[in-house]
PDB file of C-alpha atoms in Angstrom:
ATOM      1  CA  MET A  25      48.810  23.074  71.435  1.00  0.00           C
ATOM      2  CA  PHE A  26      46.973  22.484  68.158  1.00  0.00           C
ATOM      3  CA  ARG A  27      43.855  20.490  67.502  1.00  0.00           C
ATOM      4  CA  THR A  28      42.832  18.935  64.200  1.00  0.00           C
ATOM      5  CA  ILE A  29      39.166  18.986  63.366  1.00  0.00           C
ATOM      6  CA  LYS A  30      37.726  16.898  60.543  1.00  0.00           C
ATOM      7  CA  LEU A  31      34.577  18.128  58.897  1.00  0.00           C
ATOM      8  CA  LYS A  32      32.788  17.635  55.630  1.00  0.00           C
ATOM      9  CA  LEU A  33      32.221  20.727  53.563  1.00  0.00           C
ATOM     10  CA  PRO A  34      29.168  20.883  51.357  1.00  0.00           C
ATOM     11  CA  TYR A  35      29.942  20.966  47.664  1.00  0.00           C
ATOM     12  CA  ASP A  36      28.033  22.377  44.790  1.00  0.00           C
ATOM     13  CA  ARG A  37      27.423  19.879  41.979  1.00  0.00           C
ATOM     14  CA  PRO A  38      27.422  22.553  39.210  1.00  0.00           C
ATOM     15  CA  LEU A  39      30.790  23.800  40.467  1.00  0.00           C
ATOM     16  CA  ILE A  40      32.221  20.278  40.254  1.00  0.00           C
ATOM     17  CA  GLU A  41      30.870  19.948  36.702  1.00  0.00           C
ATOM     18  CA  THR A  42      32.423  23.284  35.700  1.00  0.00           C
ATOM     19  CA  ALA A  43      35.767  22.163  37.136  1.00  0.00           C
ATOM     20  CA  LYS A  44      35.609  18.971  35.043  1.00  0.00           C
ATOM     21  CA  GLN A  45      34.784  20.969  31.924  1.00  0.00           C
ATOM     22  CA  PHE A  46      37.679  23.327  32.638  1.00  0.00           C
ATOM     23  CA  ARG A  47      40.027  20.362  33.034  1.00  0.00           C
ATOM     24  CA  ASN A  48      38.883  19.017  29.643  1.00  0.00           C
ATOM     25  CA  ALA A  49      39.412  22.424  28.035  1.00  0.00           C
ATOM     26  CA  CYS A  50      42.945  22.599  29.457  1.00  0.00           C
ATOM     27  CA  GLN A  51      43.675  19.153  28.045  1.00  0.00           C
ATOM     28  CA  LEU A  52      42.438  20.146  24.581  1.00  0.00           C
ATOM     29  CA  VAL A  53      44.675  23.221  24.569  1.00  0.00           C
ATOM     30  CA  LEU A  54      47.683  21.249  25.827  1.00  0.00           C
ATOM     31  CA  ASP A  55      47.196  18.550  23.205  1.00  0.00           C
ATOM     32  CA  TYR A  56      47.029  21.182  20.470  1.00  0.00           C
ATOM     33  CA  GLY A  57      50.151  22.899  21.786  1.00  0.00           C
ATOM     34  CA  PHE A  58      52.192  19.695  21.863  1.00  0.00           C
ATOM     35  CA  GLU A  59      50.981  18.550  18.435  1.00  0.00           C
ATOM     36  CA  ASN A  60      51.778  21.920  16.848  1.00  0.00           C
ATOM     37  CA  LYS A  61      54.879  22.617  18.963  1.00  0.00           C
ATOM     38  CA  THR A  62      53.652  26.013  20.048  1.00  0.00           C
ATOM     39  CA  PHE A  63      52.809  27.598  23.355  1.00  0.00           C
ATOM     40  CA  ASN A  64      52.215  31.104  22.028  1.00  0.00           C
ATOM     41  CA  LYS A  65      48.936  32.381  23.497  1.00  0.00           C
ATOM     42  CA  ASN A  66      47.742  33.901  20.235  1.00  0.00           C
ATOM     43  CA  LYS A  67      48.413  30.745  18.222  1.00  0.00           C
ATOM     44  CA  LEU A  68      46.796  28.570  20.865  1.00  0.00           C
ATOM     45  CA  ASN A  69      43.754  30.847  20.922  1.00  0.00           C
ATOM     46  CA  ARG A  70      43.389  30.817  17.134  1.00  0.00           C
ATOM     47  CA  GLY A  71      43.835  27.056  17.024  1.00  0.00           C
ATOM     48  CA  THR A  72      41.626  25.985  19.914  1.00  0.00           C
ATOM     49  CA  TYR A  73      39.042  28.584  20.935  1.00  0.00           C
ATOM     50  CA  ARG A  74      36.283  27.571  18.526  1.00  0.00           C
ATOM     51  CA  GLU A  75      36.916  23.868  19.040  1.00  0.00           C
ATOM     52  CA  VAL A  76      36.714  24.182  22.821  1.00  0.00           C
ATOM     53  CA  ARG A  77      33.568  26.333  22.605  1.00  0.00           C
ATOM     54  CA  GLY A  78      32.046  23.784  20.210  1.00  0.00           C
ATOM     55  CA  ARG A  79      32.860  20.764  22.363  1.00  0.00           C
ATOM     56  CA  ILE A  80      32.085  22.393  25.719  1.00  0.00           C
ATOM     57  CA  PRO A  81      29.438  25.055  24.978  1.00  0.00           C
ATOM     58  CA  THR A  82      28.412  25.525  28.618  1.00  0.00           C
ATOM     59  CA  LEU A  83      31.919  26.527  29.740  1.00  0.00           C
ATOM     60  CA  PRO A  84      32.110  30.326  30.146  1.00  0.00           C
ATOM     61  CA  SER A  85      34.382  32.038  27.628  1.00  0.00           C
ATOM     62  CA  ALA A  86      36.538  33.486  30.407  1.00  0.00           C
ATOM     63  CA  LEU A  87      37.375  29.947  31.528  1.00  0.00           C
ATOM     64  CA  VAL A  88      38.172  28.935  27.945  1.00  0.00           C
ATOM     65  CA  GLN A  89      40.681  31.791  27.817  1.00  0.00           C
ATOM     66  CA  THR A  90      42.055  30.854  31.233  1.00  0.00           C
ATOM     67  CA  ALA A  91      42.559  27.270  30.033  1.00  0.00           C
ATOM     68  CA  ARG A  92      44.591  28.665  27.148  1.00  0.00           C
ATOM     69  CA  ASP A  93      46.696  30.796  29.495  1.00  0.00           C
ATOM     70  CA  THR A  94      47.379  28.008  31.978  1.00  0.00           C
TER      71      THR A  94
END
């Protein structure tokens, strides 16, 4: 027999904000890739890294690179 328990987990507002920023970074990289018809990591990095860092300066660089790799 199984029992389902509903509970609310606390969430961290800065974590939610970082997730939104990451989503925006992913969208910027995807838009660039579709516009330039490339999904090569090096080309995406050269074409988007500085723009993403400029638009979303609080996003850690590791997440910018992860957005490119996703």
